[in-house]
Coordinates of C-alpha atoms and ligand atoms in Angstrom, one line a residue:
G880 CA 0.0 0.0 -0.1
V881 CA 1.3 3.9 0.1
G882 CA 2.5 5.4 3.0
P883 CA 1.6 8.7 5.1
D884 CA 3.4 10.4 1.6
L885 CA 0.6 13.0 2.1
A886 CA 1.1 13.6 6.2
G887 CA 1.7 17.5 6.0
L888 CA -1.2 18.7 4.0
R889 CA -4.7 19.6 4.4
L890 CA -6.6 18.6 1.3
V891 CA -10.5 19.7 1.0
V892 CA -12.7 17.5 -1.0
S893 CA -16.2 18.4 -2.1
A894 CA -18.6 15.6 -2.6
G895 CA -22.5 14.7 -3.7
G896 CA -25.0 17.2 -5.4
T897 CA -26.2 19.9 -4.3
R898 CA -30.3 20.1 -3.8
E899 CA -31.8 24.1 -4.3
P900 CA -35.0 23.8 -2.8
L901 CA -38.8 25.3 -4.1
D902 CA -40.5 24.9 -0.9
P903 CA -40.3 23.2 2.0
V904 CA -41.1 19.4 0.6
R905 CA -39.1 19.6 -3.4
Y906 CA -36.1 20.2 -4.4
L907 CA -34.1 20.5 -8.0
G908 CA -31.8 18.1 -7.3
N909 CA -29.0 15.7 -9.7
R910 CA -27.7 12.0 -9.4
S911 CA -24.0 12.1 -8.0
S912 CA -23.6 9.5 -5.4
G913 CA -21.4 11.3 -4.1
K914 CA -18.7 8.2 -4.1
Q915 CA -16.5 9.7 -6.0
G916 CA -15.7 11.8 -3.3
Y917 CA -15.5 9.9 -0.1
A918 CA -13.0 7.9 -2.3
L919 CA -11.1 10.9 -2.3
A920 CA -11.5 11.4 1.0
R921 CA -11.3 8.6 2.5
T922 CA -7.9 7.8 0.0
A923 CA -6.2 10.9 1.3
V924 CA -6.6 10.0 4.7
A925 CA -5.4 6.7 4.5
R926 CA -2.2 9.1 2.7
G927 CA -1.6 10.9 6.1
A928 CA -3.4 14.2 5.1
R929 CA -5.4 16.3 6.8
V930 CA -8.8 16.8 5.3
T931 CA -12.5 18.2 5.5
L932 CA -15.0 16.6 3.4
I933 CA -17.6 18.8 2.8
A934 CA -20.6 16.7 1.4
A935 CA -23.6 17.9 -0.2
N936 CA -26.5 14.8 0.7
A937 CA -24.6 11.7 0.0
G938 CA -26.1 9.9 2.4
L939 CA -23.1 8.5 3.1
P940 CA -21.2 7.4 6.1
D941 CA -18.6 10.4 7.7
V942 CA -15.1 9.3 6.5
A943 CA -13.4 8.7 9.6
G944 CA -10.7 10.4 10.7
A945 CA -11.5 13.5 8.1
D946 CA -13.6 17.1 8.7
M947 CA -16.8 16.4 8.3
V948 CA -19.1 19.5 6.7
H949 CA -22.2 18.2 5.7
V950 CA -24.2 21.2 3.3
Q951 CA -27.2 21.3 0.8
T952 CA -27.5 24.3 -1.2
A953 CA -24.6 25.7 -3.6
V954 CA -24.9 28.7 -1.9
Q955 CA -24.1 26.7 1.6
L956 CA -21.7 24.2 -0.5
R957 CA -19.2 27.9 -1.5
E958 CA -19.4 29.2 2.1
A959 CA -18.1 25.8 3.4
V960 CA -15.4 25.5 0.6
L961 CA -14.3 29.4 1.3
A962 CA -13.9 28.8 4.9
A963 CA -11.7 25.1 4.8
A964 CA -9.9 26.6 1.7
A965 CA -8.2 29.8 3.7
D966 CA -5.1 26.9 4.6
A967 CA -5.6 24.2 2.2
D968 CA -2.8 22.7 0.3
A969 CA -5.6 21.8 -2.4
V970 CA -8.8 22.0 -3.0
V971 CA -11.0 18.9 -5.0
M972 CA -13.9 20.1 -6.1
A973 CA -16.1 16.4 -6.9
A974 CA -19.3 17.8 -5.7
A975 CA -21.9 18.5 -8.8
V976 CA -23.4 21.7 -8.2
A977 CA -25.9 22.6 -9.5
D978 CA -26.0 25.7 -12.1
F979 CA -29.0 27.7 -11.3
R980 CA -31.4 27.7 -8.4
P981 CA -35.1 28.7 -8.0
A982 CA -35.4 32.2 -8.1
V983 CA -38.2 31.8 -4.7
Y984 CA -38.2 29.1 -2.5
A985 CA -42.4 29.2 -0.8
S986 CA -42.3 29.2 2.4
G987 CA -45.5 27.0 2.8
K988 CA -45.7 23.4 0.0
I989 CA -46.5 25.0 -3.3
K990 CA -49.7 23.7 -4.1
K991 CA -52.0 22.6 -7.4
V992 CA -54.6 24.8 -8.2
D993 CA -58.1 23.0 -10.2
G994 CA -58.2 24.0 -13.4
R995 CA -55.3 26.6 -13.8
D996 CA -51.6 25.3 -15.1
P997 CA -48.9 25.6 -12.9
E998 CA -46.7 28.6 -12.8
P999 CA -43.5 28.6 -14.0
V1000 CA -40.3 27.7 -11.9
A1001 CA -38.1 31.2 -12.4
L1002 CA -34.2 30.0 -12.2
V1003 CA -31.4 31.6 -10.8
R1004 CA -27.7 31.4 -11.2
N1005 CA -25.7 29.8 -8.7
P1006 CA -21.9 30.9 -7.9
D1007 CA -19.3 28.8 -9.7
I1008 CA -17.5 27.8 -6.8
L1009 CA -14.3 25.9 -9.3
A1010 CA -14.4 29.5 -11.1
E1011 CA -14.1 31.5 -7.9
L1012 CA -11.6 29.2 -5.6
S1013 CA -9.2 29.3 -8.9
A1014 CA -9.4 33.1 -9.4
T1015 CA -8.9 33.7 -5.6
R1016 CA -6.8 31.4 -4.3
P1017 CA -7.0 31.4 -0.6
K1018 CA -4.1 30.3 0.6
A1019 CA -0.8 31.0 -1.6
G1020 CA 0.4 28.1 -3.8
Q1021 CA -3.1 26.4 -3.8
L1022 CA -3.7 23.8 -5.7
V1023 CA -7.7 23.2 -7.1
V1024 CA -9.3 20.5 -9.2
G1025 CA -12.0 20.7 -10.8
F1026 CA -14.3 17.7 -11.9
A1027 CA -16.5 17.7 -15.1
A1028 CA -19.0 15.2 -16.7
E1029 CA -19.4 15.2 -20.1
T1030 CA -21.5 13.1 -22.4
D1031 CA -19.6 13.8 -26.0
D1032 CA -16.2 15.6 -27.3
V1033 CA -15.0 14.5 -23.8
L1034 CA -11.5 15.7 -23.8
A1035 CA -11.7 19.1 -26.6
N1036 CA -14.9 20.3 -23.7
G1037 CA -12.9 18.7 -21.1
R1038 CA -9.6 21.4 -22.3
K1039 CA -12.0 23.8 -22.9
K1040 CA -13.4 23.8 -19.6
L1041 CA -10.1 23.8 -17.8
A1042 CA -9.2 26.8 -19.1
R1043 CA -12.6 28.7 -18.5
K1044 CA -12.8 27.5 -14.7
G1045 CA -8.8 29.0 -14.1
C1046 CA -8.1 24.9 -12.3
D1047 CA -4.6 24.0 -12.3
L1048 CA -6.3 19.6 -12.7
L1049 CA -9.0 18.6 -14.6
V1050 CA -11.1 15.1 -13.9
V1051 CA -13.3 14.7 -17.0
N1052 CA -15.4 12.3 -17.8
E1053 CA -18.1 10.6 -19.6
V1054 CA -21.3 9.7 -18.6
G1055 CA -24.6 8.0 -19.5
D1056 CA -27.3 6.4 -18.5
T1057 CA -25.2 3.7 -17.2
K1058 CA -21.7 5.1 -16.6
A1059 CA -20.5 7.0 -13.6
F1060 CA -23.2 7.9 -11.6
G1061 CA -24.0 5.6 -8.4
S1062 CA -21.1 3.6 -9.4
E1063 CA -18.4 2.4 -7.6
E1064 CA -16.3 1.9 -10.7
N1065 CA -14.9 5.2 -12.9
E1066 CA -13.0 5.9 -16.0
A1067 CA -11.5 9.2 -16.4
V1068 CA -9.0 11.4 -17.7
V1069 CA -7.2 13.9 -15.8
L1070 CA -6.7 17.1 -17.8
S1071 CA -3.3 19.2 -16.5
A1072 CA -2.6 22.7 -17.0
D1073 CA 0.6 22.1 -17.9
G1074 CA -0.6 20.7 -21.3
S1075 CA -0.8 17.1 -20.4
E1076 CA -2.7 14.1 -20.3
H1077 CA -3.4 11.2 -17.8
P1078 CA -5.6 8.3 -18.7
V1079 CA -7.1 6.2 -15.2
P1080 CA -8.9 2.9 -17.0
Y1081 CA -12.1 1.7 -15.5
G1082 CA -12.0 0.6 -12.3
P1083 CA -12.6 1.9 -8.9
K1084 CA -13.3 5.3 -7.3
E1085 CA -9.9 4.7 -5.1
A1086 CA -8.2 4.3 -8.2
L1087 CA -8.8 7.5 -9.4
A1088 CA -8.6 9.3 -6.4
D1089 CA -4.7 8.0 -5.9
T1090 CA -4.2 9.7 -9.0
V1091 CA -5.7 13.0 -8.1
W1092 CA -3.5 13.0 -5.1
D1093 CA -0.4 11.2 -7.1
L1094 CA -1.0 14.5 -9.5
V1095 CA -1.6 16.6 -6.3
A1096 CA 1.3 15.8 -4.6
E1097 CA 4.0 16.1 -7.6
R1098 CA 2.6 19.6 -8.7
L1099 CA 2.8 20.5 -4.8
T1100 CA 6.3 19.9 -4.1
Ligands
C5P1244 O1 -19.6 23.6 -15.0 P1 -19.6 22.3 -14.9 O2 -20.8 22.3 -13.4 O3 -20.0 21.2 -15.7 O4 -17.7 22.5 -13.8 C1 -18.3 20.9 -13.2 C2 -17.3 21.7 -12.2 O5 -17.7 23.5 -11.5 C3 -16.8 20.8 -10.8 O6 -15.9 20.1 -10.3 C4 -18.0 20.8 -9.5 O7 -17.8 20.9 -8.3 C5 -17.9 22.8 -10.0 N1 -19.2 23.7 -9.9 C6 -18.5 24.0 -9.2 N2 -19.4 25.5 -9.0 C7 -20.9 25.8 -9.7 C8 -20.7 24.6 -10.8 C9 -20.1 23.7 -10.9 O8 -17.2 25.1 -8.5 N3 -21.8 26.3 -9.6

């Protein structure tokens, strides 16, 4: 196995998927299971790092040895990530963050009215946490890692996204009806801002996590 090669590093991982409430009983959500982010946190703890895992609705057991922070919405996730990033050597944004949230939160349950069409749901943009973090780097020399799920032109879209977000590494995986979401396994390419590409063959999410930490550690030293 791997020794404590990440000892002395403070690492932050976000995992899961945000839920954006419409009313007390409904939300806009996504299909992220949180498993990849939890695997990142577990492997980092196993390799000796101090880890903060910011979990959005993953429904998974807390990671032993990690500082856990539980959030629901993108706005809460942003607050938690920025707070934890202040003294972090690296931040990995594995969470699926809703791009939009309902413009209005109804404090009472939205009701159907006989004979009336439903009201459209107006949406507003959520903050882009990865882009903000990449632009501000709360700690000098901090490494920022993003994830991207793409359905087509995976590498070309990944390159564009890496440049647009301004992060150091982008883990790109192809998603479809049966791929990645909820699965124990993953297949990905890690794109680096230095132009290099690191394919990770289909395998356990821990293997992809270890590759991410290898690339992070290389770039921090
Ligand atoms: O733009 P897209 O959602 O495909 O980007 C995915 C990456 O950006 C993930 O790392 C995700 O955690 C991050 N993200 C974010 N804030 C958003 C949307 C995505 O940090 N509002």
